[in-house]
XYZ file of C-alpha atoms in Angstrom:
749
model
C 108.437 47.707 11.762
C 106.619 48.217 8.104
C 103.156 49.997 7.719
C 101.397 46.776 7.330
C 102.244 45.269 10.516
C 101.226 47.893 12.777
C 98.341 47.536 10.907
C 97.736 43.822 11.558
C 98.801 44.434 15.122
C 95.836 47.462 15.269
C 92.971 44.862 13.867
C 94.445 41.864 16.157
C 94.146 44.359 19.414
C 90.386 45.495 18.465
C 89.769 42.412 17.697
C 90.543 41.005 21.275
C 88.422 44.747 22.699
C 85.782 43.387 20.896
C 86.033 39.976 22.787
C 86.860 41.694 25.854
C 83.644 43.968 25.430
C 80.954 40.964 25.030
C 81.662 39.945 28.318
C 79.907 42.925 29.698
C 77.510 43.387 26.673
C 73.947 42.721 27.383
C 72.591 43.500 24.528
C 70.313 41.150 22.131
C 72.940 41.398 18.835
C 76.102 39.813 19.182
C 78.652 42.654 20.229
C 81.041 41.642 17.231
C 77.931 42.546 14.841
C 77.146 46.001 17.026
C 80.859 46.777 16.521
C 81.348 45.982 12.932
C 77.895 47.897 11.942
C 79.077 51.499 14.785
C 82.396 51.204 12.384
C 80.322 51.061 9.006
C 77.942 53.713 10.041
C 81.212 55.914 10.654
C 82.974 54.995 7.335
C 79.566 56.213 5.957
C 79.782 59.053 7.028
C 77.083 58.868 9.847
C 73.700 58.990 6.683
C 70.090 59.204 8.293
C 69.187 55.833 8.803
C 66.308 54.776 10.867
C 67.657 52.938 13.913
C 70.788 53.784 13.743
C 73.228 55.062 16.434
C 77.348 55.894 16.136
C 77.877 54.034 19.374
C 76.447 50.318 20.770
C 72.369 49.828 20.488
C 71.081 46.650 19.398
C 70.337 46.273 15.316
C 68.639 43.480 15.688
C 66.199 43.772 18.683
C 65.474 47.636 17.403
C 64.860 46.530 13.867
C 67.522 48.918 12.341
C 66.887 49.951 8.798
C 68.412 47.296 6.010
C 69.182 44.942 8.829
C 68.436 41.315 8.747
C 68.863 38.772 11.140
C 68.476 35.191 12.511
C 68.349 35.729 16.185
C 71.146 37.304 17.632
C 73.289 37.381 15.161
C 73.051 39.574 11.797
C 72.611 38.083 8.772
C 72.202 40.738 6.098
C 72.809 44.384 5.325
C 70.316 45.645 2.704
C 70.715 49.607 1.615
C 70.640 49.520 -1.715
C 69.258 53.215 -3.394
C 70.215 54.820 -0.169
C 72.054 57.597 -1.310
C 75.079 57.027 0.630
C 78.696 58.590 0.780
C 81.683 57.639 2.516
C 83.578 54.523 2.119
C 82.982 50.881 4.098
C 86.806 50.869 6.200
C 88.442 48.520 7.197
C 86.159 46.390 9.357
C 83.501 44.437 7.907
C 85.338 41.839 8.434
C 84.116 41.530 12.028
C 80.433 40.923 11.351
C 80.326 37.031 12.426
C 77.622 35.266 10.822
C 76.438 37.849 7.778
C 76.251 35.731 4.625
C 74.810 38.981 2.174
C 75.451 42.798 1.826
C 73.726 44.510 -0.879
C 75.058 48.113 -0.602
C 74.382 48.828 -4.847
C 73.172 52.048 -6.184
C 74.228 54.332 -3.766
C 77.442 56.709 -3.878
C 80.389 54.876 -1.598
C 83.698 55.383 -2.780
C 87.061 54.575 -1.892
C 88.770 50.585 -2.158
C 86.888 47.538 -1.504
C 88.200 46.421 1.347
C 90.454 43.327 1.513
C 88.602 42.562 4.924
C 85.084 41.215 4.305
C 83.083 38.390 6.167
C 84.253 34.660 5.815
C 80.489 34.009 5.746
C 79.532 36.132 2.922
C 77.714 34.529 0.458
C 76.297 37.151 -1.893
C 77.945 40.535 -2.491
C 76.310 43.850 -4.402
C 78.431 46.562 -4.293
C 77.107 47.583 -7.792
C 76.089 50.983 -9.330
C 78.904 52.769 -7.083
C 82.067 55.007 -7.347
C 84.663 52.563 -5.947
C 88.010 52.774 -7.033
C 91.258 50.893 -6.928
C 91.124 47.307 -8.091
C 89.544 44.342 -6.895
C 90.891 42.766 -3.766
C 92.495 39.141 -4.529
C 91.318 38.577 -0.565
C 88.511 36.789 -2.388
C 89.974 33.752 -2.503
C 89.214 33.855 0.970
C 84.987 33.930 0.505
C 84.447 30.306 0.231
C 81.023 29.873 0.587
C 80.628 33.157 -1.915
C 77.661 32.711 -4.677
C 76.723 35.480 -6.366
C 79.214 39.049 -6.811
C 77.920 41.882 -8.280
C 80.870 44.785 -8.803
C 79.650 46.601 -11.687
C 79.036 50.039 -13.139
C 82.000 51.165 -10.553
C 85.447 52.685 -11.513
C 87.412 49.996 -10.857
C 90.963 49.289 -12.232
C 94.324 46.606 -12.895
C 93.605 43.063 -13.550
C 91.075 40.449 -12.564
C 93.175 39.132 -9.555
C 93.822 35.157 -9.609
C 91.578 34.176 -6.948
C 89.043 31.801 -7.518
C 90.638 28.227 -7.150
C 89.070 28.219 -4.123
C 85.669 29.641 -5.067
C 83.410 26.652 -6.103
C 80.201 28.003 -5.474
C 80.418 31.483 -7.161
C 77.471 31.077 -9.782
C 77.186 34.743 -10.652
C 79.868 37.242 -11.207
C 79.165 40.523 -12.311
C 82.374 43.341 -13.281
C 80.872 44.698 -15.593
C 81.244 48.524 -16.631
C 84.471 49.461 -14.814
C 87.983 49.953 -16.650
C 89.616 46.625 -16.403
C 92.768 45.680 -17.871
C 94.412 42.567 -18.082
C 94.335 39.116 -19.578
C 91.374 36.217 -18.010
C 93.261 34.470 -15.027
C 93.901 31.105 -14.742
C 91.674 29.863 -12.129
C 88.193 31.089 -13.637
C 88.877 27.881 -15.520
C 88.218 26.486 -11.425
C 84.277 27.913 -11.409
C 82.543 24.640 -11.928
C 79.469 26.058 -10.196
C 79.742 29.817 -12.674
C 76.457 30.130 -14.382
C 76.337 33.950 -15.479
C 79.681 35.640 -15.986
C 79.135 39.656 -17.159
C 82.723 41.447 -17.993
C 81.221 43.655 -20.637
C 82.569 47.192 -20.881
C 86.310 46.902 -20.155
C 89.546 46.590 -21.616
C 90.160 43.513 -21.262
C 92.388 41.552 -23.527
C 93.980 38.096 -24.403
C 91.681 34.245 -25.100
C 88.897 32.816 -24.103
C 90.558 29.897 -23.643
C 89.952 29.907 -19.672
C 86.213 29.846 -19.998
C 85.728 27.414 -22.605
C 85.616 24.002 -19.727
C 83.274 25.654 -17.634
C 79.993 22.986 -17.208
C 77.255 24.702 -15.552
C 77.761 28.664 -17.733
C 74.915 29.951 -19.595
C 75.350 33.552 -19.644
C 78.022 35.431 -21.012
C 78.728 38.884 -22.009
C 82.090 40.074 -23.157
C 81.021 42.682 -25.599
C 83.127 46.001 -25.939
C 86.907 44.654 -24.916
C 90.044 43.605 -26.562
C 89.295 40.147 -26.451
C 91.046 38.127 -29.658
C 92.374 35.146 -30.864
C 89.920 32.460 -31.874
C 86.402 31.917 -29.765
C 86.854 28.294 -28.929
C 83.397 26.064 -30.137
C 82.660 24.661 -26.677
C 81.406 29.071 -25.666
C 79.567 29.587 -28.858
C 77.194 27.021 -27.682
C 75.970 28.396 -24.899
C 72.445 29.612 -24.815
C 73.132 33.581 -24.158
C 76.830 34.139 -25.894
C 77.561 38.279 -26.467
C 80.572 39.071 -27.740
C 79.960 41.777 -30.546
C 83.431 44.778 -30.198
C 86.241 42.313 -29.671
C 88.888 42.403 -32.751
C 88.013 38.601 -32.563
C 90.698 36.179 -35.145
C 87.195 35.961 -37.451
C 89.156 33.816 -39.958
C 89.915 31.252 -37.334
C 86.700 30.777 -35.636
C 84.337 28.337 -37.072
C 86.089 27.393 -40.041
C 83.884 26.041 -42.227
C 84.083 22.739 -44.364
C 84.336 23.680 -48.112
C 85.724 21.286 -50.681
C 89.092 20.841 -52.009
C 90.340 23.637 -53.995
C 91.176 22.742 -58.013
C 95.116 22.177 -58.398
C 96.887 25.525 -59.144
C 98.580 26.017 -62.563
C 102.549 25.896 -63.077
C 101.904 29.934 -63.994
C 99.739 30.728 -61.193
C 102.589 30.007 -58.434
C 105.260 32.524 -57.180
C 108.599 32.323 -59.628
C 111.538 30.434 -57.052
C 114.346 33.100 -56.334
C 116.449 34.287 -58.714
C 120.274 33.403 -58.304
C 120.868 36.468 -59.818
C 119.898 38.392 -56.854
C 117.179 39.919 -58.616
C 114.677 41.506 -56.046
C 111.399 38.940 -55.436
C 108.681 41.094 -56.809
C 110.060 40.452 -60.024
C 108.952 37.929 -62.271
C 110.647 34.861 -63.538
C 109.789 34.627 -67.327
C 107.493 31.778 -68.002
C 108.672 28.563 -68.593
C 109.357 27.172 -72.015
C 106.166 25.303 -74.163
C 107.306 21.652 -74.250
C 105.708 19.076 -76.922
C 102.712 16.978 -75.998
C 100.397 18.203 -72.809
C 102.012 19.892 -70.768
C 101.774 20.544 -67.245
C 99.973 23.745 -67.280
C 97.419 21.532 -69.969
C 96.714 19.028 -66.966
C 96.125 22.130 -64.782
C 93.358 23.265 -66.861
C 91.628 20.035 -67.573
C 90.835 19.837 -63.704
C 90.121 23.519 -63.414
C 87.692 22.566 -65.637
C 86.566 19.641 -63.430
C 86.351 21.272 -60.541
C 84.328 23.993 -61.961
C 81.666 20.777 -63.279
C 81.815 19.666 -60.049
C 81.243 22.196 -57.485
C 79.719 25.372 -59.451
C 77.932 24.039 -61.833
C 76.544 21.485 -59.369
C 75.724 24.187 -56.980
C 73.969 26.289 -59.807
C 71.620 23.439 -61.121
C 70.701 22.892 -57.866
C 69.688 26.439 -57.243
C 67.739 26.687 -60.077
C 65.782 23.596 -59.759
C 65.148 24.779 -56.290
C 63.622 28.124 -57.517
C 61.323 26.035 -60.042
C 60.172 23.741 -57.200
C 59.012 26.630 -54.879
C 57.238 27.979 -57.556
C 55.432 25.361 -58.424
C 54.364 24.792 -54.532
C 53.457 28.251 -54.285
C 51.150 27.906 -57.739
C 49.398 25.251 -56.293
C 49.175 26.435 -52.781
C 47.355 29.514 -54.360
C 44.870 26.767 -56.371
C 43.740 25.296 -53.134
C 43.443 28.366 -51.043
C 41.178 29.946 -53.857
C 38.850 27.272 -54.342
C 38.509 26.502 -50.194
C 37.929 30.743 -50.061
C 34.647 29.793 -52.418
C 33.619 27.040 -50.036
C 34.509 29.183 -46.886
C 32.609 32.598 -48.169
C 30.831 34.035 -45.417
C 31.998 32.503 -42.180
C 35.285 34.382 -42.065
C 34.653 35.487 -38.330
C 33.755 33.141 -35.873
C 34.158 33.538 -31.842
C 36.713 32.044 -30.222
C 40.109 33.782 -32.384
C 39.471 32.118 -35.104
C 38.897 34.600 -37.660
C 43.069 34.391 -39.429
C 41.863 34.680 -42.958
C 43.882 32.377 -45.788
C 46.699 31.789 -43.427
C 44.531 29.713 -40.971
C 45.049 26.160 -40.940
C 42.230 24.767 -43.171
C 41.617 22.183 -40.385
C 40.414 24.921 -37.921
C 38.341 26.283 -40.402
C 35.768 23.293 -41.333
C 35.894 22.845 -36.811
C 34.536 26.479 -36.783
C 32.068 25.796 -39.839
C 31.116 23.171 -37.817
C 31.162 24.825 -34.608
C 28.623 27.333 -36.072
C 26.755 25.465 -37.981
C 26.172 23.487 -34.472
C 25.031 26.753 -32.518
C 22.287 27.819 -35.587
C 20.747 24.316 -35.369
C 20.070 24.558 -31.568
C 19.291 28.076 -31.709
C 16.761 27.289 -34.672
C 15.306 24.375 -32.089
C 15.193 26.763 -29.146
C 13.145 29.611 -30.940
C 10.506 26.972 -31.767
C 10.429 24.921 -28.626
C 10.265 27.295 -25.458
C 10.676 24.604 -23.075
C 14.388 23.093 -22.956
C 15.716 20.803 -20.119
C 18.816 23.176 -18.656
C 19.293 26.967 -18.845
C 22.051 28.890 -19.240
C 22.573 32.728 -19.187
C 25.506 33.326 -21.916
C 26.030 37.400 -23.006
C 24.860 37.677 -26.610
C 28.337 39.110 -27.168
C 29.271 35.456 -27.168
C 28.606 34.436 -30.178
C 28.716 38.112 -31.854
C 31.657 40.602 -31.450
C 29.368 42.960 -29.174
C 30.076 45.856 -26.939
C 29.884 43.531 -23.995
C 32.676 40.622 -24.277
C 34.648 40.437 -22.100
C 37.165 43.886 -21.352
C 40.503 42.838 -20.568
C 40.945 46.513 -20.116
C 38.730 47.036 -17.129
C 39.736 48.046 -13.695
C 37.026 45.486 -12.321
C 38.556 42.168 -10.841
C 37.087 39.255 -12.980
C 34.016 41.315 -13.964
C 32.118 40.370 -16.915
C 29.138 43.478 -18.457
C 25.798 42.413 -16.458
C 23.744 43.846 -19.645
C 22.954 40.302 -20.262
C 20.276 38.257 -21.980
C 18.524 34.576 -21.072
C 19.048 31.957 -23.787
C 17.289 28.702 -23.264
C 19.459 26.657 -24.772
C 21.861 23.323 -23.680
C 24.956 24.943 -23.952
C 26.592 22.970 -21.412
C 27.695 20.211 -22.542
C 29.238 21.931 -25.120
C 30.545 24.664 -22.854
C 32.306 22.591 -20.803
C 34.124 19.817 -23.331
C 35.529 22.486 -25.559
C 39.197 22.109 -25.514
C 40.895 24.769 -27.368
C 43.163 23.030 -30.142
C 46.236 24.712 -27.928
C 45.273 22.514 -25.338
C 44.571 19.421 -26.757
C 48.397 20.063 -29.039
C 49.856 19.234 -25.564
C 47.542 16.280 -24.701
C 46.062 17.309 -21.219
C 44.604 14.411 -19.253
C 40.594 13.728 -20.248
C 39.812 14.113 -17.325
C 40.908 17.644 -16.492
C 37.888 19.993 -17.406
C 37.882 22.904 -19.567
C 35.356 25.952 -18.371
C 34.281 28.431 -20.191
C 34.301 32.063 -18.868
C 30.485 31.895 -19.845
C 29.388 29.172 -17.309
C 32.042 30.895 -15.112
C 30.144 33.699 -14.939
C 27.163 32.007 -14.297
C 28.614 30.059 -11.586
C 30.193 32.678 -9.516
C 27.517 35.362 -10.348
C 29.223 37.358 -12.749
C 32.507 37.048 -9.818
C 30.194 39.311 -7.499
C 31.629 40.025 -4.116
C 29.219 37.663 -2.738
C 31.290 34.935 -4.019
C 34.639 36.493 -3.369
C 36.426 33.774 -1.243
C 40.068 35.445 -0.946
C 42.647 37.499 -1.951
C 46.358 35.672 -3.060
C 49.700 36.689 -4.099
C 48.585 35.539 -7.543
C 45.169 36.359 -8.163
C 41.325 36.471 -6.398
C 39.535 33.111 -5.182
C 35.984 32.827 -5.814
C 33.717 30.686 -4.535
C 31.365 28.549 -8.179
C 28.493 26.579 -7.455
C 27.531 24.342 -9.908
C 23.872 23.587 -11.229
C 23.975 20.330 -9.775
C 25.250 21.769 -6.882
C 29.016 21.274 -6.380
C 31.098 23.699 -5.132
C 34.571 24.789 -6.702
C 36.558 27.335 -6.242
C 37.735 29.264 -9.053
C 41.585 30.941 -9.072
C 41.066 34.217 -11.258
C 45.330 35.380 -12.076
C 46.143 38.432 -12.417
C 47.346 39.997 -15.077
C 50.887 40.593 -14.077
C 50.964 37.169 -12.690
C 51.012 35.249 -16.313
C 52.309 38.463 -18.406
C 55.500 36.433 -19.672
C 53.373 32.958 -20.173
C 51.394 32.358 -22.946
C 49.131 29.903 -23.850
C 51.550 26.530 -24.569
C 52.846 27.587 -21.339
C 49.981 28.085 -19.489
C 48.817 24.515 -20.176
C 51.960 23.172 -19.303
C 51.419 24.914 -15.509
C 47.988 23.071 -15.944
C 49.264 19.739 -16.377
C 51.796 19.826 -14.126
C 49.548 21.093 -11.348
C 46.599 18.204 -12.164
C 49.513 15.344 -11.618
C 49.875 16.119 -7.901
C 47.233 14.048 -6.358
C 47.281 13.714 -2.265
C 45.436 14.016 0.271
C 46.224 16.702 2.198
C 47.144 18.844 -1.731
C 43.856 20.824 -3.345
C 43.012 19.134 -6.003
C 42.505 20.873 -9.729
C 39.770 20.177 -11.434
C 39.519 22.259 -14.662
C 41.122 25.520 -15.869
C 39.256 28.550 -18.301
C 41.734 29.989 -21.271
C 39.236 32.446 -23.332
C 39.663 35.807 -24.206
C 42.673 36.604 -22.683
C 42.022 34.913 -19.518
C 43.415 31.886 -17.784
C 41.891 30.779 -14.360
C 42.247 27.454 -12.176
C 39.781 25.919 -10.774
C 39.957 23.235 -7.786
C 37.922 21.462 -5.230
C 36.538 23.559 -2.483
C 37.452 23.273 0.928
C 34.725 24.596 3.485
C 35.909 25.470 7.247
C 38.260 28.363 5.682
C 42.114 28.284 6.208
C 44.428 28.098 9.004
C 44.897 32.008 9.392
C 41.313 32.814 9.284
C 40.732 29.753 12.521
C 43.669 31.266 14.190
C 43.281 35.285 13.405
C 39.793 35.806 12.211
C 37.434 37.713 14.471
C 34.292 36.602 13.344
C 31.811 34.963 15.890
C 31.932 31.953 14.031
C 35.387 31.070 14.229
C 35.947 28.182 16.150
C 39.294 27.962 18.168
C 41.113 25.427 17.517
C 42.196 22.359 20.241
C 45.650 21.843 21.167
C 45.267 17.965 19.789
C 43.551 19.755 16.498
C 46.824 22.248 15.825
C 49.043 19.455 16.360
C 47.726 17.212 13.410
C 46.968 19.879 11.132
C 50.651 20.807 11.790
C 50.986 16.872 10.974
C 48.320 17.415 7.971
C 50.626 20.493 6.220
C 54.116 18.059 6.571
C 52.409 15.405 4.980
C 51.578 17.653 1.959
C 54.868 18.747 1.309
C 56.933 15.527 2.142
C 55.028 14.394 -0.952
C 55.966 18.087 -2.792
C 59.429 17.824 -1.998
C 60.275 13.574 -1.842
C 58.144 11.815 -3.602
C 57.103 14.051 -6.685
C 59.855 13.693 -9.598
C 60.909 16.433 -10.022
C 60.747 17.470 -6.733
C 57.944 20.485 -6.140
C 59.161 23.570 -4.063
C 55.860 25.618 -3.358
C 57.244 29.052 -2.344
C 54.326 30.399 -0.953
C 54.044 28.107 2.154
C 52.045 30.021 4.974
C 48.649 29.766 7.082
C 46.669 31.059 4.251
C 47.433 28.622 2.265
C 46.089 25.339 4.306
C 42.711 24.624 4.111
C 40.344 23.049 6.340
C 37.705 20.852 5.507
C 34.267 20.079 7.533
C 36.735 17.401 9.683
C 39.905 20.299 10.209
C 41.447 17.780 7.901
C 44.472 20.051 6.137
C 44.815 20.778 2.320
C 47.653 22.473 1.251
C 46.996 24.857 -2.023
C 49.201 27.068 -4.791
C 50.926 23.659 -5.055
C 52.911 24.043 -8.255
C 52.024 27.438 -8.463
C 56.231 28.196 -7.885
C 57.074 28.926 -11.574
C 54.437 31.700 -11.595
C 56.319 33.418 -8.474
C 59.709 33.166 -9.568
C 59.102 34.566 -12.745
C 59.541 37.905 -11.222
C 56.248 39.492 -13.020
C 54.296 38.963 -10.021
C 54.358 42.806 -8.346
C 55.080 44.021 -4.477
C 50.947 43.719 -3.820
C 49.919 44.641 -0.351
C 48.927 41.454 0.298
C 52.651 40.142 0.015
C 53.621 41.985 3.182
C 52.125 38.753 4.695
C 54.648 37.002 3.286
C 57.615 38.246 4.337
C 57.668 36.884 8.311
C 57.366 33.697 6.318
C 60.364 34.172 4.223
C 63.605 31.902 5.098
C 66.930 33.781 5.810
C 68.027 32.920 2.064
C 65.186 34.038 0.476
C 66.767 37.692 1.170
C 69.473 37.426 -1.271
C 67.276 35.724 -3.981
C 67.751 32.105 -2.857
C 64.393 29.470 -2.289
C 65.009 25.621 -1.894
C 62.837 22.730 -0.359
C 64.808 23.483 2.819
C 63.251 27.256 2.348
C 60.017 25.301 2.804
C 60.827 23.468 5.866
C 61.206 27.120 7.206
C 57.893 28.397 6.647
C 56.165 25.528 7.881
C 58.679 25.658 11.086
C 56.546 29.573 11.358
C 53.145 27.962 10.786
C 54.055 25.893 13.781
C 54.809 28.991 15.805
C 51.512 30.515 14.697
C 49.813 27.335 15.984
C 51.765 27.162 18.638
C 51.362 30.762 19.751
C 48.244 32.037 17.698
C 50.007 35.423 16.385
C 50.966 36.535 13.249
C 53.525 35.566 11.097
C 54.095 39.083 10.769
C 52.249 41.578 12.816
C 53.029 45.430 12.362
C 50.534 46.353 14.982
C 53.158 45.316 18.024
C 56.087 46.508 19.665
C 58.779 46.521 16.906
C 60.437 43.571 18.530
C 57.393 41.265 17.923
C 56.152 42.003 14.898
C 58.363 38.851 13.130
C 56.844 35.945 15.064
C 59.955 33.934 14.259
C 62.642 36.345 15.617
C 60.383 36.946 18.641
C 60.048 33.364 19.418
C 62.911 31.951 18.288
C 65.055 32.494 21.048
C 62.727 31.893 24.255
C 62.034 27.992 22.793
C 64.014 26.136 24.597
C 63.117 28.028 27.906
C 59.932 26.657 29.051
C 58.889 28.909 31.240
C 59.260 31.207 28.337
C 57.794 28.637 26.212
C 54.517 28.896 28.118
C 54.160 31.928 28.176
C 54.096 32.019 24.407
C 51.328 29.661 24.309
C 47.842 30.869 22.944
C 45.967 32.104 25.575
C 42.358 30.757 23.546
C 44.054 27.504 24.710
C 43.788 28.609 28.821
C 46.419 25.592 29.462
C 44.406 22.917 27.755
C 47.707 20.626 26.497
C 50.010 18.436 27.491
C 53.810 19.299 29.182
C 55.614 17.226 27.489
C 53.657 17.729 24.286
C 54.199 21.459 24.198
C 57.936 20.732 24.880
C 58.399 18.135 21.628
C 56.357 20.274 19.762
C 59.045 23.411 20.639
C 61.601 20.762 19.919
C 60.691 20.491 16.578
C 60.238 24.031 15.030
C 63.523 24.315 16.528
C 64.788 21.726 13.892
C 62.518 23.697 10.889
C 63.611 27.433 11.528
C 67.383 26.912 11.908
C 69.335 29.854 10.085
C 71.527 27.711 7.873
C 69.902 25.619 5.440
C 71.554 22.316 5.051
C 70.684 22.005 9.080
C 66.598 21.757 8.594
C 65.959 17.966 8.407
C 63.978 17.111 5.405
C 60.031 16.702 6.121
C 59.736 13.211 6.086
C 61.769 13.473 9.666
C 59.025 15.810 10.617
C 56.398 13.661 9.675
C 57.671 11.041 11.945
C 58.591 13.241 14.774
C 54.891 14.492 14.938
C 53.475 11.189 14.475
C 55.351 9.658 17.167
C 54.679 13.208 19.180
C 50.695 11.939 18.530
C 51.352 8.227 19.273
C 53.148 9.492 22.929
C 50.023 10.944 23.280
C 47.795 8.876 22.382
C 49.451 6.172 24.900
C 49.501 9.010 27.844
C 45.633 9.874 27.477
C 44.834 5.966 27.465
C 47.075 5.164 30.527
C 45.746 8.160 32.371
C 42.075 6.739 31.401
C 42.635 3.087 32.897
């Protein structure tokens, strides 16, 4: 019996032992996962990892470092950059439900094991010291979506193992020593969007990649690929190919006119019958009387010259003449307008662009300055005006108290202000920057100035501060007519990669979100490098405040109020997911973003701002710690869809049920994550009764509590595809409220 047979028998024996031991295990974590973790710990050489023990233990309940769980199953192993050594061992395949393994940027060596978990979706092993070849057992990982094996010491051919991987989206094999040609099965990766294979020794042609419909990012630099590049690959948005000996003479041939006919004297001589060497030229043919073939060819060549070279030359000369005339006319116009606009080159709002500025913009600036000068003159002559507004003297000039973008004060503007009795309110509120006009924003969206917002928020003072979120700070703004608004001032990191036109596109898309349970956008501000959004104000705070605030003014929510809040929030997500076209993913759904008005009606905030969160420009601020408890399992490996919003909604329902925070580091380790602690108890009525918020003091119907818990269970399932759409959740909550109404009515009768 050979070695492989013994190895197979040993693995089967170990599997039986794990199953046998599971019946005697009283731990919370699945025994198969415990065995796999213990085996990996030994293979890595027992590194110092908080919570990890060599034998047994309860990784999920005890929250071992780098272990992510859903219920009793380990779903994630995330230990990137943990200075790990050793090898991976052969027992990773015993993980029962793991979906992500991230061990990047360590010192792990040996080969990549062939026994990988069949449930794996994300395999990140980059930046290690793995040797040997890529295992062909990749073909068994039917759920694999992302794999990165880059920056290792891998050798050999890429295995032909991609026939059964329809979900693979991203693969990085760069910076290894891989050789051979690309396997044919790469052509089956219909979902492949990003493929990196640079800095290897791969050879052959790229034909297997030409039919990948989703491919938008391809890097094959510094290999040994040859032959022509398929035309389809040349259309990929991000295609890097330098450092390969491609046959460029065949690649992308230009369309040229037919060459002129060659003369007989230019043709190679026919083979000599005397056996003379082929390099020796034959004597020229005798000259015949009349027009010879040589003369005819000369005539054709002359004709070819006049139809190509001469025409091109004349065209180029004509083009230069036209350009020269155009430049002369342009300079004449510029000189003429320069005398007309002398003395007004320095205008506020960024219009000082010199001679390259568009004439219409400069004329608008002149007109605006004339209006301002006229108003200032009238204000000096008349001491009484209908409106008063405080603006900085630097708002109309380049003085030292302009908005300081480098200031560390959040949203603060210099307090060295002077009062001007000028009616500037209408001018400031209605002026829309030229970039915004070009995007055709709806006329009803209002454009605010920094000066006006400074007045309405009392210079963004602490008294006006409402709260801090992942994207920025929110301030209370009171307009002269008494209307109250909420001003969202973005952090510089949130919009660092967004240009003005992208910000106005964001304003336009958010403004279109109109629903009774979505906070309404009123306007925006884009001045002096600052960008702000202005919303309707909700006077009763957030659900987070109502549940967790220690303020004496905090009103505890009744059971009926909690169910109705759940319904309002569900309707908001139903609108975003199923009514909006294209659908909108919230991506930051939590109790702190559910606002309440005077009638305890729900208004969900931060809708439509997911592009700012997904751009990767938001730094890991302390405020983000509170969002960790809301994240669905798939969020840990970079996936977020509308089904992830459903999971977050289920966590909010758990908050309303228990009165606990989604993540509370002050609680015992096993209870810090609300979802992880509560989910196993939702179907045990006795345990469920003990979970209910004590502030309700038992004032809830038992049947209503049970049905409410059933809805939560649907929302927080580990697999995204098993979570129901929000329309179904809305219907379930409506039925729950209707049953309670009927029961209450029958009780009163």
